[in-house]
Coordinates of C-alpha atoms in Angstrom, one line a residue:
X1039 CA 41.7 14.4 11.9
X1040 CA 43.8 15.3 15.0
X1041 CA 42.2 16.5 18.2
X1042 CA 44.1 20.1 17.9
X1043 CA 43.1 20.8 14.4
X1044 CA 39.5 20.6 15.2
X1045 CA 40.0 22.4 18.7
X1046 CA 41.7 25.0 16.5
X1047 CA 38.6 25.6 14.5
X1048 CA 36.4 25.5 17.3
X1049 CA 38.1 28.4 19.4
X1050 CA 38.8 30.1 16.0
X1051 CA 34.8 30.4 15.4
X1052 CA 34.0 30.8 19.2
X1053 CA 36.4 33.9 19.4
X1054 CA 35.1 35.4 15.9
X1055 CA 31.9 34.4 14.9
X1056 CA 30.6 33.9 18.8
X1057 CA 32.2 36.9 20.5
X1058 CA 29.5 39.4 22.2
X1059 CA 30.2 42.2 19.3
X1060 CA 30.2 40.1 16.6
X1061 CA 26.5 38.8 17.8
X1062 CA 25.2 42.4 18.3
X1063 CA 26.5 42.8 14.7
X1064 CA 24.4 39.2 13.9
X1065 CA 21.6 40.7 15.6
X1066 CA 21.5 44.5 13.7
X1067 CA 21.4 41.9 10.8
X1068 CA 18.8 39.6 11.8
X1069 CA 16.3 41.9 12.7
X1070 CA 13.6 43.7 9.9
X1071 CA 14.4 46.3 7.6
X1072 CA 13.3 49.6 8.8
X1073 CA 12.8 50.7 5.1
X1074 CA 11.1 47.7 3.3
X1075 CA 9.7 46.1 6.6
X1076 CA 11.3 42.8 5.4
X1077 CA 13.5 40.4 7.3
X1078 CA 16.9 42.4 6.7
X1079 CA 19.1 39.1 6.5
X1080 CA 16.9 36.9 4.0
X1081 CA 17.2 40.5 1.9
X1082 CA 20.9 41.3 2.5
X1083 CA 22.0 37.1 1.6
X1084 CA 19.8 37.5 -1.8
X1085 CA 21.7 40.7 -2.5
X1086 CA 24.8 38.6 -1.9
X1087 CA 24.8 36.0 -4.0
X1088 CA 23.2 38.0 -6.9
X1089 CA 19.5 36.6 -6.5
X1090 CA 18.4 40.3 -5.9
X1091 CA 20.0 43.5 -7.2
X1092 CA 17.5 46.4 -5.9
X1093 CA 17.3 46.8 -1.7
X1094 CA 17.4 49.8 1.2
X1095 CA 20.6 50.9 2.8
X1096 CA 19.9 49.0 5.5
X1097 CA 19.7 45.7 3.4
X1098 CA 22.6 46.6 1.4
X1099 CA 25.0 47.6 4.5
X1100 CA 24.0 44.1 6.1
X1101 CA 24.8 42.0 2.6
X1102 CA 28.1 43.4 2.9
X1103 CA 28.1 41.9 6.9
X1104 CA 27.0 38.4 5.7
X1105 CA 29.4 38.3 3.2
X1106 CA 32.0 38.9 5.6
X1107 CA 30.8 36.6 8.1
X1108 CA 30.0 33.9 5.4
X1109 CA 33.5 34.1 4.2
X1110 CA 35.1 33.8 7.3
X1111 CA 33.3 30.9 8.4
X1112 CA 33.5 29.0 5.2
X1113 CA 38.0 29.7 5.5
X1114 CA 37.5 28.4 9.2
X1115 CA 36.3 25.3 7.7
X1116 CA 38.9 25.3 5.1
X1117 CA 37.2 25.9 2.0
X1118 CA 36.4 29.0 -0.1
X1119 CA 34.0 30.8 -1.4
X1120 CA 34.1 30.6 -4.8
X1121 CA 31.6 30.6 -7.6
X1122 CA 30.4 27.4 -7.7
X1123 CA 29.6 27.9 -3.7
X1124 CA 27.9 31.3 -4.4
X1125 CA 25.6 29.2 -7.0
X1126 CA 24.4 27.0 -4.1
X1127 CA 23.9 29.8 -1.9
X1128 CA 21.0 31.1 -4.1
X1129 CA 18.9 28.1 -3.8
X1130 CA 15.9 29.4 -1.5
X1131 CA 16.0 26.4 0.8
X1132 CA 19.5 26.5 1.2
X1133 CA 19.4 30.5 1.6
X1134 CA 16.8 29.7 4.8
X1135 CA 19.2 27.2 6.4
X1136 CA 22.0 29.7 6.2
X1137 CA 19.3 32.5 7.7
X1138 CA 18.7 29.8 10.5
X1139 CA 22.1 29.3 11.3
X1140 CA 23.4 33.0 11.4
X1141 CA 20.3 33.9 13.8
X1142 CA 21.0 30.7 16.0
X1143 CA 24.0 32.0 16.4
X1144 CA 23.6 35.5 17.4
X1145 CA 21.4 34.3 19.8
X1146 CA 23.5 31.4 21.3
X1147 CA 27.0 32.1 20.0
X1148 CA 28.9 29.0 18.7
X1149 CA 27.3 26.1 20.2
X1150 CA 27.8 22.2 19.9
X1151 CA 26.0 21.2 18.4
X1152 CA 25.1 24.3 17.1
X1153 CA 21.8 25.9 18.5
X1154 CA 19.3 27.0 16.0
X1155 CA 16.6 30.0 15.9
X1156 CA 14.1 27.5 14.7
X1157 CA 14.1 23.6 13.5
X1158 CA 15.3 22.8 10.2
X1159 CA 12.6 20.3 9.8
X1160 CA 9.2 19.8 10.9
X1161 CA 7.8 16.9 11.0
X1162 CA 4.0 16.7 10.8
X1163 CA 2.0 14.1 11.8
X1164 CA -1.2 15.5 9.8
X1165 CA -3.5 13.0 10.7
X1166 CA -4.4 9.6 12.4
X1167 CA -6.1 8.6 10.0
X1168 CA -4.7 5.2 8.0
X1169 CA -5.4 2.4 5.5
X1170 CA -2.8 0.0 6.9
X1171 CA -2.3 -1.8 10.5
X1172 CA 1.3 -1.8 11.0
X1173 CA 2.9 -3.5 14.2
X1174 CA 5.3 -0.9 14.8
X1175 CA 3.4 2.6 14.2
X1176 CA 4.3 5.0 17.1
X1177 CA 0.7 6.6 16.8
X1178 CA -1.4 3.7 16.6
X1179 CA -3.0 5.4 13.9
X1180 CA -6.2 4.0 12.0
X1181 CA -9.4 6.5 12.6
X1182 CA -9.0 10.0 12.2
X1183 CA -8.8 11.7 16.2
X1184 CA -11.7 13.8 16.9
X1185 CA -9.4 16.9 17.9
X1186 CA -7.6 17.1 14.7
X1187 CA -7.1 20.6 13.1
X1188 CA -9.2 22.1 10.4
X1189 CA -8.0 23.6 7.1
X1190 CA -8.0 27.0 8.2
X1191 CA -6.0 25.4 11.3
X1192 CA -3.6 24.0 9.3
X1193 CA -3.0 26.8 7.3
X1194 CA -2.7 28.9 10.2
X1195 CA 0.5 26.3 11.1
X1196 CA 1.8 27.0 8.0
X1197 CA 2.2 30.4 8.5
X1198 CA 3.5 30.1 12.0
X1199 CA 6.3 27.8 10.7
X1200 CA 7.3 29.9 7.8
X1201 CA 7.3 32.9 10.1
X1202 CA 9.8 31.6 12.5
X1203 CA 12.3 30.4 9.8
X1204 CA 11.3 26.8 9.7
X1205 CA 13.5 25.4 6.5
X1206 CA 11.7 22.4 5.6
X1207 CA 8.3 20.8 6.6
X1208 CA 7.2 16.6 6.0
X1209 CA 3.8 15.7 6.3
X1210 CA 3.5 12.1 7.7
X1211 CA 0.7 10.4 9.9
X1212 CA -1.0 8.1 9.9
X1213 CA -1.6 8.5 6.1
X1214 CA -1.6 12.2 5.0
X1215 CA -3.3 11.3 1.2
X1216 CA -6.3 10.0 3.1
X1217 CA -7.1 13.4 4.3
X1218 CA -9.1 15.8 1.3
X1219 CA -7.5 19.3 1.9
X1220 CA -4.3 17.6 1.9
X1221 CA -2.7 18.7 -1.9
X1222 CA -4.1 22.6 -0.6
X1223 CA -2.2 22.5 2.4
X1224 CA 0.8 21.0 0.7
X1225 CA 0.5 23.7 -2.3
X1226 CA 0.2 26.5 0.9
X1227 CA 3.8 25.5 2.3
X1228 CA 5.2 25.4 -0.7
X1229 CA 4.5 28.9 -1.8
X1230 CA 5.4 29.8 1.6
X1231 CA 9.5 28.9 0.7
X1232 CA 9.7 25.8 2.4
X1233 CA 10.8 22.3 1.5
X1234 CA 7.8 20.0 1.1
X1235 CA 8.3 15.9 1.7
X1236 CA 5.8 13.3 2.2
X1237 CA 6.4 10.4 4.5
X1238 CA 3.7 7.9 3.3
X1239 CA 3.2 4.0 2.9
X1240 CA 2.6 4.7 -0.9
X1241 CA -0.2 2.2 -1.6
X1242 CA -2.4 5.0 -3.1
X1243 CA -0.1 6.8 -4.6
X1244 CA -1.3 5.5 -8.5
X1245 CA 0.1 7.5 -11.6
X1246 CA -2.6 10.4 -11.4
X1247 CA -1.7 10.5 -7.6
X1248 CA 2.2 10.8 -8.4
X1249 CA 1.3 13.6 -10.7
X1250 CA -0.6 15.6 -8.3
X1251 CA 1.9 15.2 -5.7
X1252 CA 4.6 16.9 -7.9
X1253 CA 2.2 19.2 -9.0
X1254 CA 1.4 20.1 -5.4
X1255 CA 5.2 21.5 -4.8
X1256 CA 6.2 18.4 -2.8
X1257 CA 9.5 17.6 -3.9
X1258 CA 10.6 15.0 -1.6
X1259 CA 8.5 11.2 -1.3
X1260 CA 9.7 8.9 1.3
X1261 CA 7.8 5.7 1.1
X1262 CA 7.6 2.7 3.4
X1263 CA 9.1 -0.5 2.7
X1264 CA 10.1 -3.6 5.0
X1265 CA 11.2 -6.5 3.4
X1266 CA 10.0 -9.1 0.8
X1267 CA 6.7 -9.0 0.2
X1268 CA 5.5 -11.9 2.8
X1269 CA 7.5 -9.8 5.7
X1270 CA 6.0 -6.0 4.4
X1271 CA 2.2 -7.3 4.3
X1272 CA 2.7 -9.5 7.8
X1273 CA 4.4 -6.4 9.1
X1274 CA 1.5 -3.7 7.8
X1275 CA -1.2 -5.8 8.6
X1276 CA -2.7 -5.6 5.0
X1277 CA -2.3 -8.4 2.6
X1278 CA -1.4 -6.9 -1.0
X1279 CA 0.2 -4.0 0.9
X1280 CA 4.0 -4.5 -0.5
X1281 CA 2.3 -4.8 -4.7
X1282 CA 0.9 -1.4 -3.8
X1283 CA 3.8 0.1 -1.9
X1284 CA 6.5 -0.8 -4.7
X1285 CA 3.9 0.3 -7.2
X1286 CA 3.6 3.8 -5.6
X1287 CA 7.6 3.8 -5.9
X1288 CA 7.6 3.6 -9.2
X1289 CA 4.7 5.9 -10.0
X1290 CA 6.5 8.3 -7.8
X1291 CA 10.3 7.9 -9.8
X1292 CA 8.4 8.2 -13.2
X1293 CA 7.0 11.3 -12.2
X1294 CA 10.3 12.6 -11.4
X1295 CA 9.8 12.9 -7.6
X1296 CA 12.9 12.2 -5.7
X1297 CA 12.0 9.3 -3.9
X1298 CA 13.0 7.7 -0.9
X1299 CA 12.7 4.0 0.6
X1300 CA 12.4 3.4 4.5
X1301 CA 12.3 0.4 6.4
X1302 CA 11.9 0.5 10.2
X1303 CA 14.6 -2.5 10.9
X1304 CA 13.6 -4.6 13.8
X1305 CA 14.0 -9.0 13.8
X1306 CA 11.6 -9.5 11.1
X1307 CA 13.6 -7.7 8.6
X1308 CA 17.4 -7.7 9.6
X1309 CA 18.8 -10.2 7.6
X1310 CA 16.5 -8.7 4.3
X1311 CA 18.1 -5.3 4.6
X1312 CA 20.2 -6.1 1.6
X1313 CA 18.2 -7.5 -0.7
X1314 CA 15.9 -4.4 0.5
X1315 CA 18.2 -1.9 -0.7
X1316 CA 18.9 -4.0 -4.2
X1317 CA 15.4 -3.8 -4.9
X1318 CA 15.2 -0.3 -3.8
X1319 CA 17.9 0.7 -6.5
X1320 CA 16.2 -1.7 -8.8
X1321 CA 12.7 0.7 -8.4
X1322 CA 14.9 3.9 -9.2
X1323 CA 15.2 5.1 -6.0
X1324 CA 17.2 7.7 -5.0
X1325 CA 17.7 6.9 -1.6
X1326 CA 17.2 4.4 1.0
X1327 CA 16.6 5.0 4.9
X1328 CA 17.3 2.4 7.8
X1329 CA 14.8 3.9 10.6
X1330 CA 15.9 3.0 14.1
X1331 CA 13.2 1.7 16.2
X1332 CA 11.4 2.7 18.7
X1333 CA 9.3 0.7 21.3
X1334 CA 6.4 3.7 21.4
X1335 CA 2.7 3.4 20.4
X1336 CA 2.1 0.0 18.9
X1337 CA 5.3 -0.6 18.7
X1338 CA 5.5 -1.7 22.6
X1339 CA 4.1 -4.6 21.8
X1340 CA 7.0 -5.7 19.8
X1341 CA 9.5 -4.6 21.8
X1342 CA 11.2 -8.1 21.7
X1343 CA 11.9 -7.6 18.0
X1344 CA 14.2 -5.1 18.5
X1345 CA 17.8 -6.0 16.9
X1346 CA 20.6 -5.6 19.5
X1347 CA 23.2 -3.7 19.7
X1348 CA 25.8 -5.6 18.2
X1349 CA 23.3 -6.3 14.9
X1350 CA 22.8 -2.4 15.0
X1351 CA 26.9 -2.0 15.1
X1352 CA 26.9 -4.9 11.8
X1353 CA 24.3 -3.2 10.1
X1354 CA 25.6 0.5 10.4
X1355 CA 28.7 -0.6 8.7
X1356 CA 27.2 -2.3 6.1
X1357 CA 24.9 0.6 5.0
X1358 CA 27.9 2.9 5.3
X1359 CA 29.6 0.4 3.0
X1360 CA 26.5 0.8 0.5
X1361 CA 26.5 5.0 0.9
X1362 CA 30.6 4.4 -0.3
X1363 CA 29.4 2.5 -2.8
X1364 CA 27.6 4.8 -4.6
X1365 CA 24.4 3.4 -6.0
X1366 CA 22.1 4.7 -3.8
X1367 CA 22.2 6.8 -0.8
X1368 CA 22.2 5.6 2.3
X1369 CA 21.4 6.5 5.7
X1370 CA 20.0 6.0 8.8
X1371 CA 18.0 7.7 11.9
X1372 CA 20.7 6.2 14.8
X1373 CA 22.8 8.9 15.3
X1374 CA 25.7 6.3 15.4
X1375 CA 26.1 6.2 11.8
X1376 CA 28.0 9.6 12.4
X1377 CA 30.2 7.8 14.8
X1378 CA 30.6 4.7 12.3
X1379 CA 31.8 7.1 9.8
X1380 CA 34.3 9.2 11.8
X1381 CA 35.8 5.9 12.8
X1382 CA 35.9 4.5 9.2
X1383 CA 37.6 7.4 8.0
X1384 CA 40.2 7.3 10.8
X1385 CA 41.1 4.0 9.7
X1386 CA 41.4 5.1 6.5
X1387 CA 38.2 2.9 5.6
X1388 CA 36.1 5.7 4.5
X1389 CA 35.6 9.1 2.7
X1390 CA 32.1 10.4 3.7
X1391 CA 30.8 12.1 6.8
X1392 CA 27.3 11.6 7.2
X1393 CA 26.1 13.4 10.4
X1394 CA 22.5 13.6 9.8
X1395 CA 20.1 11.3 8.1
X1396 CA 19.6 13.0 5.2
X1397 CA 23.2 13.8 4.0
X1398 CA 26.8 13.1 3.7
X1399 CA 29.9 14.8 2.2
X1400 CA 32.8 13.9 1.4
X1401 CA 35.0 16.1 4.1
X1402 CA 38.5 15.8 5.4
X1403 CA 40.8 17.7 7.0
X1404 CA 39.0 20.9 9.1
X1405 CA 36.0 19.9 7.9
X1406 CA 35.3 17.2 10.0
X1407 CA 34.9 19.6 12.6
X1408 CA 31.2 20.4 10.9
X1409 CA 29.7 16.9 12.2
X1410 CA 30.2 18.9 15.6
X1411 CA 28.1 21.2 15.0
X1412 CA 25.4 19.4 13.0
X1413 CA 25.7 17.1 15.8
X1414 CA 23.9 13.9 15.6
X1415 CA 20.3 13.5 17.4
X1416 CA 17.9 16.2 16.3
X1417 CA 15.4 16.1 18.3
X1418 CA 14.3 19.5 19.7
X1419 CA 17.2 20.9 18.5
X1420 CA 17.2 20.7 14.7
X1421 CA 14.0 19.9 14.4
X1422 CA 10.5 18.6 16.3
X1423 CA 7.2 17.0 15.4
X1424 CA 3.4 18.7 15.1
X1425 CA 0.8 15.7 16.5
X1426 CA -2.5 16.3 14.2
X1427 CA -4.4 18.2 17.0
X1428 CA -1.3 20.8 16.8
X1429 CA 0.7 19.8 20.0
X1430 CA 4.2 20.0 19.1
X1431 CA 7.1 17.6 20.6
X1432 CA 10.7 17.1 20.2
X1433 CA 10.5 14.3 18.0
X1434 CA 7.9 11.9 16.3
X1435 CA 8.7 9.0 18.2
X1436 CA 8.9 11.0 21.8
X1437 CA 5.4 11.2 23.1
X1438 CA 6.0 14.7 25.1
X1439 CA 3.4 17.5 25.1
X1440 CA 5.7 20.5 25.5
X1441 CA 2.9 23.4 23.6
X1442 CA 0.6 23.5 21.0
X1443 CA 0.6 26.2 17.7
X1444 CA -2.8 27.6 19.1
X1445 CA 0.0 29.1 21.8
X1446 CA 2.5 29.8 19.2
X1447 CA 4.9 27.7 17.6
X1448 CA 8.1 30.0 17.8
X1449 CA 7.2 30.5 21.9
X1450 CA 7.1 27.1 22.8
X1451 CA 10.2 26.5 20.6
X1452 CA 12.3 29.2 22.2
X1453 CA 10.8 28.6 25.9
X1454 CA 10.4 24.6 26.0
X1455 CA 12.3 23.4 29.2
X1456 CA 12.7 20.0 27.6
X1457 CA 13.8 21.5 24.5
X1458 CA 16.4 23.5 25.9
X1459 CA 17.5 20.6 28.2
X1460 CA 17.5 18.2 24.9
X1461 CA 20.2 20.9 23.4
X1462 CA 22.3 20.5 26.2
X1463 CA 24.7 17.5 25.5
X1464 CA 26.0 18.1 29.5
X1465 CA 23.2 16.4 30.7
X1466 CA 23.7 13.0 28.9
X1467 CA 24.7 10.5 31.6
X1468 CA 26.9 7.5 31.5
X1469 CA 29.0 6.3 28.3
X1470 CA 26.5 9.0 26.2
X1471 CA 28.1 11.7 28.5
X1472 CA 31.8 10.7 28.1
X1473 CA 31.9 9.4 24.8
X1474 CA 34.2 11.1 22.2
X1475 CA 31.1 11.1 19.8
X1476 CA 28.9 13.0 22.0
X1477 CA 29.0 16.1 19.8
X1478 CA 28.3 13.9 16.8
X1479 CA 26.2 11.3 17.7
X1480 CA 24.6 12.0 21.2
X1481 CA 22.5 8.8 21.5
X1482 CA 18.7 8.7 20.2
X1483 CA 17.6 10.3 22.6
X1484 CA 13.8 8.5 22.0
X1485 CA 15.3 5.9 22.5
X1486 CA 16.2 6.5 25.9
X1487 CA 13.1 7.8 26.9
X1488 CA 11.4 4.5 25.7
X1489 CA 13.5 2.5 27.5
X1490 CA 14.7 3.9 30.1
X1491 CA 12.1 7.2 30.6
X1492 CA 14.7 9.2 31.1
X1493 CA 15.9 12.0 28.1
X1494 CA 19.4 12.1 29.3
X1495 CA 20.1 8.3 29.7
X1496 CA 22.5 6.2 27.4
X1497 CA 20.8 5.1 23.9
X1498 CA 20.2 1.1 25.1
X1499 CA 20.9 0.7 21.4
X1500 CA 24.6 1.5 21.1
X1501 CA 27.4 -1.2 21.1
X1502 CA 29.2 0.9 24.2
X1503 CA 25.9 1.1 25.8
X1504 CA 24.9 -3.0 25.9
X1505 CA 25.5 -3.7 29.4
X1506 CA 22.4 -1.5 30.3

């Protein structure tokens, strides 16, 4: 894609969809309904794709606004909106991301990346609690902490996060099934609208346990794998661990759960990675997840095992050769995989963007310009973490205190210095700030802090970054 094309839509949506009136308009539209006291642009997008047929005139006048506005931004992107597009929009997750999005913007304007009213994802680290031992866990989880929420606590989270427009919520830990008011809590997000995942290391997930995890509205399982099974047990610090683990994964696929694989790659695993995602396909998973890693909790102590950057340059390229391939997805949490497939497609080696890591689309031509937007590193900006106690932070694997929910969830997101400096890809210093791929990539930005304590310093772990 040429540079002007993608300035074109850029200053096409910043003059439209990002002017002052056009964000009053957003505004009007975002706030409640005076008439049925509900949030006017959830109501006016269900009216819109035909999801809901009765509403005020307040509702209805704003429907006709987001059609207008969805329209437009869909053309800028070169696309229309067509049936099969309208079908999509009536999913309820999908309907919440859009709500996001329109109210990011009429607070912020156009952004990149784009600014949002609240995080896509949470990520929840419910407790500290954990059967396994692992070398690298960035809590150091084992016991349960003493300050860790109660029930009523944690259902009192749940209806923070689904009141400031949170999209999609993942419980992870330590080891969430360990804790007994888990499935209730689970069940309580998922009435609540959201989209429920499970991060877990799957060795208690039996066929009974599969079931009630579907049953509970959780419709997303990301289990823990590293390797064969001498490396997963040695690197979990269980023996038996990886007979359990891939037993989970099956349990899980037979009871239909769309299930995920992730390995955190470091030395002990590098060279397994491919036999890793083979296996992975042969279990029935749907996807498979190459974490970055991050020298934080126990994980410090293995700091040498971290592969460099010229193994995280060989590996990125061979996952994005397996996500082509088409037998699994596959992704990864280093933000350069956007930037790996922006330069395979240039070279006419690729098809598929993939600017987060948890999708990719096959996009050419204006398009391209959404990676942008979506822009890479998440943390703080599309989405943060909950520590078991309730104090929030921009991402699992960045040890900041920035609030707790007991002081409001939507206040500390909105008024967070260190989230709104994360947002800001200004700041980013060295090859991070002058790279082409900032707006796409960014750096992990955990990773800077680890190594270099510093949020706006270049990712250590990037091939243009290996002379730091």
């Amino acid at each position: 894609m040429k540079e002007d094309k993608t300035a074109e839509v850029i200053t096409s949506l910043e003059k439209s969809l990002g002017n002052p009136i056009f964000r009053s308009v957003l505004k009007f539209v975002s706030g409640k309904c005076r008439k049925c006291d509900r949030d006017r642009l959830e109501e006016a997008l269900k009216l819109y794709v035909g999801s809901k047929k009765a509403s005020s005139w307040d509702c209805r006048i704003a429907s006709f606004l987001v059609g207008k506005s969805l329209k437009y931004g869909v053309k800028a992107f070169g696309a229309e909106m067509d049936e099969s597009l309208i079908e999509y929009l009536k999913d309820e997750t999908t309907q919440k991301g859009i709500v996001n999005v329109i109210k990011g913007i009429a607070e912020y304007g156009i952004t990149k990346p784009q600014k949002l009213h609240a995080p896509f994802l949470v990520v929840w680290d419910y407790t500290n609690s954990c059967n396994l031992n692992c070398k690298h866990c960035y809590k150091k989880a084992g016991k349960p902490a003493a300050d860790e929420l109660s029930t009523k606590e944690r259902k009192n989270v749940i209806n923070q996060l689904a009141e400031a427009g949170v999209v999609a919520i993942a419980f992870s830990g330590g080891e969430p099934l360990t804790q007994k008011d888990f499935f209730d809590v689970a069940k309580y997000a998922s009435r609540k609208g959201m989209y429920v995942s499970l991060a877990t290391n799957g060795t208690l997930i039996n066929k009974d346990m599969a079931k009630k995890i579907k049953q509970s509205g959780i419709k997303y399982v990301e289990i823990s794998l590293d390797g064969t099974e001498k490396t997963h047990d040695k690197f979990r610090g269980v023996k038996g661990a990886w007979k359990r683990t891939t037993k989970g994964i099956k349990n899980c696929v037979n009871a239909g759960l769309m299930t995920c694989v992730a390995t955190t790659v470091t030395k002990y695993n590098y060279n397994e990675i491919p036999k890793l995602i083979d296996l992975s396909i042969k279990l029935g998973a749907e996807r498979f997840i190459a974490f970055n890693f991050i020298p934080t909790g126990r994980g410090k102590d293995i700091i040498d095992m971290d592969i460099t950057p010229e193994q995280r340059e060989k590996l990125l390229n061979f996952l994005y050769d397996k996500l082509e391939e088409g037998k699994i997805e596959v992704f990864s949490t280093a933000p350069q995989f956007a930037r790996i497939a922006l330069e395979r497609i240039k070279t006419g080696k690729g098809k598929k963007i993939a600017p987060t890591h948890f999708s990719a689309v096959p996009l050419e031509g204006k398009t391209i310009t959404l990676a942008q937007f979506i822009g890479g590193c998440g943390a703080g900006r599309l989405y943060c973490a909950i520590e078991p106690n309730g104090d929030i932070q921009p991402c699992v694997f960045m040890p900041i205190r920035v609030g707790n929910v007991k002081e409001g969830f939507e206040k500390v997101w909105h008024s967070s210095s260190i989230l709104k400096q994360l947002r800001d890809r200004s700041r980013l210093k060295q090859h991070c700030g002058t790279c082409e791929y900032k707006f796409v990539c960014g750096g992990c930005r955990s990773r800077a802090y680890a190594y270099l304590n510093d949020l706006n310093a270049p990712d250590p772990g990037c091939i243009y970054n290996k002379n730091i």
